[in-house]
Coordinates of C-alpha atoms in Angstrom, one line a residue:
M153 CA 151.6 419.0 -17.1
P154 CA 149.1 416.2 -17.0
T155 CA 148.6 414.2 -13.8
A156 CA 148.4 410.4 -13.7
L157 CA 147.3 408.2 -10.8
I158 CA 148.9 404.7 -10.7
T159 CA 147.5 402.1 -8.4
G160 CA 150.1 399.3 -7.7
I161 CA 153.0 401.7 -8.4
T162 CA 155.4 399.6 -6.3
G163 CA 154.8 396.6 -8.6
Q164 CA 156.6 395.6 -11.7
D165 CA 154.2 397.3 -14.2
G166 CA 153.6 400.3 -11.9
S167 CA 157.3 401.1 -11.6
Y168 CA 157.9 400.9 -15.4
L169 CA 154.8 403.0 -16.1
A170 CA 156.0 405.6 -13.6
D171 CA 159.4 405.8 -15.4
F172 CA 157.7 406.1 -18.7
L173 CA 155.2 408.8 -17.7
L174 CA 157.9 410.9 -15.9
E175 CA 159.9 410.9 -19.2
K176 CA 156.7 412.2 -20.9
G177 CA 156.5 415.1 -18.4
Y178 CA 153.6 413.8 -16.2
D179 CA 153.0 414.6 -12.6
V180 CA 152.8 411.0 -11.2
I181 CA 150.7 410.1 -8.2
G182 CA 151.4 406.6 -6.8
M183 CA 148.9 404.8 -4.6
V184 CA 150.1 402.4 -2.0
R185 CA 148.4 400.4 0.8
R186 CA 149.1 401.3 4.4
S187 CA 151.4 398.5 5.5
S188 CA 154.3 397.9 7.9
T189 CA 156.2 396.1 5.1
V190 CA 155.7 398.3 2.0
T191 CA 158.6 397.8 -0.3
F192 CA 159.7 400.7 -2.5
E193 CA 162.6 398.8 -4.0
R194 CA 161.3 399.1 -7.6
I195 CA 160.6 402.9 -7.4
R196 CA 163.5 403.9 -5.1
H197 CA 165.3 405.6 -8.0
I198 CA 162.3 407.9 -8.7
Q199 CA 160.8 408.3 -5.2
D200 CA 161.8 412.0 -5.1
D201 CA 160.1 412.6 -8.5
I202 CA 156.6 411.2 -7.6
T203 CA 153.9 411.7 -5.0
I204 CA 153.1 408.7 -2.9
V205 CA 149.6 408.6 -1.4
Q206 CA 147.9 406.0 0.8
G207 CA 144.8 404.3 -0.4
D208 CA 143.2 400.8 -0.7
L209 CA 141.0 399.2 -3.3
H210 CA 139.1 397.7 -0.4
D211 CA 138.2 401.2 0.8
Q212 CA 135.9 403.3 -1.3
S213 CA 136.4 406.5 0.7
S214 CA 140.2 406.5 0.3
L215 CA 139.8 406.3 -3.5
V216 CA 137.3 409.2 -3.5
D217 CA 139.6 411.2 -1.3
I218 CA 142.6 410.7 -3.7
M219 CA 140.5 411.6 -6.7
E220 CA 139.3 414.8 -5.0
Q221 CA 142.7 415.8 -3.8
H222 CA 144.8 415.1 -6.9
Q223 CA 142.2 415.4 -9.8
P224 CA 144.2 413.0 -12.1
D225 CA 143.7 413.3 -15.9
E226 CA 144.6 409.6 -16.3
V227 CA 144.1 406.7 -13.9
Y228 CA 146.0 403.4 -14.4
N229 CA 144.7 400.5 -12.3
L230 CA 147.6 398.1 -12.0
A231 CA 146.9 397.0 -8.4
A232 CA 145.6 393.5 -7.9
Q233 CA 146.3 390.2 -6.1
S234 CA 148.1 389.1 -9.2
F235 CA 149.8 385.8 -8.4
V236 CA 147.7 382.9 -9.9
P237 CA 148.6 380.2 -7.3
T238 CA 147.8 382.5 -4.4
S239 CA 144.3 383.0 -5.9
W240 CA 143.6 379.3 -5.2
S241 CA 144.6 379.7 -1.5
Q242 CA 143.0 383.1 -1.1
P243 CA 140.1 383.2 -3.6
V244 CA 137.9 385.7 -1.6
L245 CA 140.7 388.2 -1.1
T246 CA 141.5 387.9 -4.8
G247 CA 137.9 388.7 -5.7
E248 CA 137.7 391.6 -3.3
V249 CA 140.8 393.3 -4.7
T250 CA 141.1 392.2 -8.3
A251 CA 137.4 392.3 -9.1
L252 CA 135.4 394.5 -6.7
G253 CA 138.3 396.9 -6.2
V254 CA 137.9 397.9 -9.8
T255 CA 134.3 398.8 -9.3
R256 CA 135.2 401.0 -6.3
L257 CA 137.8 402.8 -8.3
L258 CA 135.5 403.3 -11.3
E259 CA 132.8 404.6 -9.0
A260 CA 135.3 407.1 -7.4
I261 CA 136.1 408.4 -10.9
R262 CA 132.4 408.6 -11.9
L263 CA 131.6 410.6 -8.7
V264 CA 134.6 412.9 -8.7
K265 CA 136.1 413.4 -12.1
P266 CA 134.2 411.6 -14.9
E267 CA 136.3 413.2 -17.6
A268 CA 139.4 411.3 -16.4
R269 CA 140.6 408.5 -18.6
F270 CA 140.8 405.1 -17.0
Y271 CA 143.0 402.1 -17.9
Q272 CA 142.3 398.6 -16.5
A273 CA 144.9 395.9 -16.5
S274 CA 143.1 392.9 -17.9
S275 CA 144.9 389.6 -18.4
S276 CA 145.4 386.7 -20.8
E277 CA 144.4 384.4 -17.9
M278 CA 140.8 385.4 -18.7
F279 CA 141.1 383.2 -21.8
G280 CA 142.1 380.2 -19.7
K281 CA 140.6 377.1 -21.4
V282 CA 141.0 378.8 -24.8
M283 CA 138.2 378.8 -27.3
E284 CA 140.6 379.6 -30.2
V285 CA 144.3 380.0 -30.9
P286 CA 145.7 382.6 -31.1
Q287 CA 143.5 384.8 -28.8
K288 CA 142.3 388.2 -29.9
E289 CA 139.8 390.8 -28.6
S290 CA 136.8 388.9 -29.7
T291 CA 137.9 385.5 -28.2
P292 CA 135.4 384.3 -25.5
F293 CA 136.7 384.1 -22.0
Y294 CA 136.9 380.8 -20.0
P295 CA 139.0 381.5 -16.9
R296 CA 140.7 378.6 -15.1
S297 CA 141.6 380.2 -11.8
P298 CA 140.0 382.5 -9.2
Y299 CA 142.4 385.2 -10.5
G300 CA 141.2 384.7 -14.0
V301 CA 137.6 384.9 -12.9
A302 CA 138.2 388.1 -10.9
K303 CA 139.9 389.6 -14.0
V304 CA 136.9 388.8 -16.2
Y305 CA 134.6 390.6 -13.7
A306 CA 137.0 393.6 -13.7
H307 CA 137.1 393.6 -17.5
W308 CA 133.3 393.6 -17.9
I309 CA 132.6 396.2 -15.2
T310 CA 135.0 398.5 -17.1
V311 CA 133.0 397.9 -20.3
N312 CA 129.8 398.5 -18.4
Y313 CA 131.0 401.9 -16.9
R314 CA 132.2 402.9 -20.4
E315 CA 128.8 402.1 -22.0
S316 CA 126.6 403.2 -19.1
Y317 CA 128.3 406.4 -18.0
D318 CA 130.4 407.3 -21.1
L319 CA 133.6 407.2 -19.1
F320 CA 136.8 406.9 -21.1
A321 CA 137.5 403.4 -19.7
V322 CA 139.6 400.9 -21.6
S323 CA 141.2 397.5 -20.8
G324 CA 144.5 396.2 -22.0
I325 CA 144.4 392.4 -22.2
L326 CA 148.0 391.8 -21.5
F327 CA 149.8 388.5 -22.0
N328 CA 152.7 387.5 -19.8
H329 CA 155.2 390.3 -19.4
E330 CA 158.4 390.0 -17.4
S331 CA 161.5 392.0 -16.4
P332 CA 164.3 392.2 -13.9
R333 CA 161.7 393.7 -11.6
R334 CA 159.4 390.7 -11.7
G335 CA 158.7 389.1 -8.3
L336 CA 160.6 386.0 -7.4
E337 CA 157.4 383.9 -7.1
F338 CA 156.8 384.1 -10.9
V339 CA 158.3 381.3 -13.0
T340 CA 160.4 383.6 -15.3
R341 CA 162.2 385.3 -12.4
K342 CA 162.3 382.0 -10.4
V343 CA 164.2 380.5 -13.4
T344 CA 166.6 383.4 -14.1
Y345 CA 167.3 383.9 -10.4
G346 CA 167.8 380.2 -9.8
A347 CA 170.2 379.8 -12.7
S348 CA 172.2 382.8 -11.4
R349 CA 172.4 381.3 -7.9
I350 CA 173.6 378.0 -9.3
K351 CA 176.2 379.7 -11.5
L352 CA 177.5 381.6 -8.4
G353 CA 177.6 378.4 -6.3
L354 CA 174.8 379.6 -4.0
A355 CA 172.4 376.7 -4.9
K356 CA 172.7 373.2 -6.4
E357 CA 169.2 372.6 -7.9
L358 CA 166.1 374.4 -9.1
R359 CA 162.7 372.8 -8.5
L360 CA 160.0 373.6 -11.1
G361 CA 156.5 372.4 -12.0
N362 CA 155.2 371.8 -15.5
L363 CA 158.0 372.3 -18.0
E364 CA 155.7 371.9 -21.0
A365 CA 153.4 374.8 -20.1
R366 CA 153.7 377.5 -22.8
R367 CA 153.3 381.3 -22.5
D368 CA 153.5 384.4 -24.7
W369 CA 156.3 386.3 -22.8
G370 CA 157.2 389.9 -23.5
F371 CA 159.1 392.8 -21.7
A372 CA 157.1 394.8 -19.2
G373 CA 158.8 398.0 -20.3
D374 CA 157.4 397.6 -23.8
Y375 CA 153.9 396.8 -22.5
V376 CA 153.5 400.0 -20.3
E377 CA 153.9 402.1 -23.4
A378 CA 150.8 400.3 -24.9
M379 CA 148.8 401.2 -21.8
W380 CA 149.6 404.9 -22.3
M381 CA 148.9 404.7 -26.0
M382 CA 145.4 403.3 -25.3
L383 CA 144.5 406.4 -23.3
Q384 CA 145.7 408.8 -26.0
Q385 CA 143.2 407.5 -28.6
D386 CA 140.2 409.4 -29.8
E387 CA 138.0 406.3 -29.4
M388 CA 137.7 404.0 -26.4
D389 CA 138.6 400.4 -27.1
D390 CA 140.2 397.3 -25.6
Y391 CA 143.3 395.8 -27.0
V392 CA 145.2 392.5 -26.7
I393 CA 148.9 393.1 -26.0
G394 CA 151.5 390.4 -26.6
T395 CA 154.3 389.2 -28.8
G396 CA 152.3 386.7 -30.9
E397 CA 155.0 384.1 -30.1
T398 CA 154.9 381.3 -27.5
Y399 CA 157.6 379.5 -25.6
S400 CA 157.6 376.6 -23.1
V401 CA 158.9 376.7 -19.6
K402 CA 161.5 374.3 -20.8
Q403 CA 162.7 376.7 -23.5
L404 CA 162.8 379.5 -20.8
V405 CA 165.0 377.2 -18.7
E406 CA 167.3 376.4 -21.6
A407 CA 167.7 380.1 -22.4
A408 CA 168.4 381.1 -18.8
F409 CA 171.0 378.3 -18.1
G410 CA 172.5 378.8 -21.6
A411 CA 173.1 382.5 -20.6
V412 CA 175.3 381.3 -17.8
N413 CA 176.9 378.4 -19.8
L414 CA 175.3 375.6 -17.8
N415 CA 173.4 372.5 -18.9
W416 CA 169.9 372.9 -17.3
E417 CA 169.3 369.1 -17.1
D418 CA 172.0 368.8 -14.5
Y419 CA 170.2 371.1 -12.1
V420 CA 166.4 371.3 -12.8
V421 CA 164.1 369.0 -10.8
Q422 CA 160.4 368.7 -11.7
D423 CA 158.2 368.9 -8.6
E424 CA 154.5 368.1 -8.6
R425 CA 153.9 370.7 -5.8
F426 CA 154.4 373.4 -8.3
Y427 CA 151.8 372.2 -10.8
R428 CA 148.5 374.2 -11.0
P429 CA 145.2 372.6 -10.0
A430 CA 143.9 373.5 -13.5
E431 CA 146.4 374.5 -16.2
V432 CA 145.4 376.9 -18.9
D433 CA 145.7 375.9 -22.5
L434 CA 147.9 377.5 -25.1
L435 CA 147.9 381.2 -24.4
V436 CA 149.3 383.1 -27.4
S437 CA 148.2 386.5 -28.5
D438 CA 147.1 388.0 -31.7
P439 CA 148.2 391.6 -31.3
T440 CA 147.2 392.7 -34.8
K441 CA 144.7 395.3 -33.6
A442 CA 147.3 397.0 -31.3
N443 CA 149.8 396.9 -34.1
E444 CA 147.5 398.5 -36.6
K445 CA 145.4 400.9 -34.5
L446 CA 148.0 401.9 -31.8
G447 CA 151.1 401.5 -33.9
W448 CA 152.5 399.4 -31.0
T449 CA 155.0 396.6 -31.4
P450 CA 157.3 394.9 -28.8
K451 CA 160.9 395.9 -29.0
V452 CA 162.5 393.2 -26.8
N453 CA 162.4 389.6 -28.0
F454 CA 162.3 386.4 -25.9
Q455 CA 166.0 385.7 -25.9
G456 CA 166.8 389.3 -25.2
L457 CA 164.4 389.4 -22.3
V458 CA 165.8 386.2 -20.6
E459 CA 169.4 387.5 -21.0
M460 CA 168.4 390.9 -19.6
M461 CA 166.9 389.2 -16.5
V462 CA 169.9 386.8 -16.0
E463 CA 172.4 389.7 -16.2
S464 CA 170.4 391.6 -13.7
D465 CA 170.1 388.7 -11.3
L466 CA 173.9 387.9 -11.6
A467 CA 174.7 391.6 -10.8
R468 CA 172.3 391.7 -7.9
L469 CA 173.5 388.5 -6.3
G470 CA 177.1 389.5 -7.0
K471 CA 176.6 392.6 -4.8
E472 CA 174.9 390.6 -2.1
I473 CA 177.8 388.1 -1.7
G474 CA 180.4 390.9 -2.1

């Protein structure tokens, strides 16, 4: 039975990856930070099937201890300060966790178990002010937020450890991926949750920022399979993971309100407070390499994803109001 360590296991991606690896027969170790408010909501259904350990990407010794105690065969680094707007208000914290934290984890692997295979969660936000459309593995990076900058550092330190120490270390450059487990601060969940609240009479309006911003949105459950596939290859390489299709926030809103039979224009208010200081350009993936080399293709399309999220939010809110 192979052992996998997942940092950020309580997050959206970590929880889906844990589900996936348990089905594959893995022994799953989940790293969480010591906190008085740790939420296990996303992994409550599998809590008895995994091992939870305390560690922190700020703390080198905790990472070394976990590597020594559990000797994982695969390490998936999904922990980060991952909300782009927060990276503007907390840029130093974002750099400490999202950038330097990756170095600490790679160093722990190098010192304790260099034969372990390492996956780094890179991001389409690294492309930012895009140099070409669509974006592929060779597209130059031009990040437009402290989060994007931190992810570029993390990406290149992973490449450096691979080339300098021959660690099996790869990055998946993931485009936006969503699910019913997405945090409420992210625009997709904000929209599906907001539309559901309005449908149930719990709210009268939804305030959003730039409706013309476009993203390449896929289902997180599909994307964690690509992470695993990357670590099963004979050769180390980085891959762009996305749908290759782009939709605007306005189209997201139309789909979500359409799923509850409402006219979005009656409820959505544009609010300048939710605009980014620097908006990224058109982020759309070219996942050809992942399709051809990994045999990976997304299974859930945009419309299906939005409907899945709305159904989940309606059910959740329905339980809350009894």
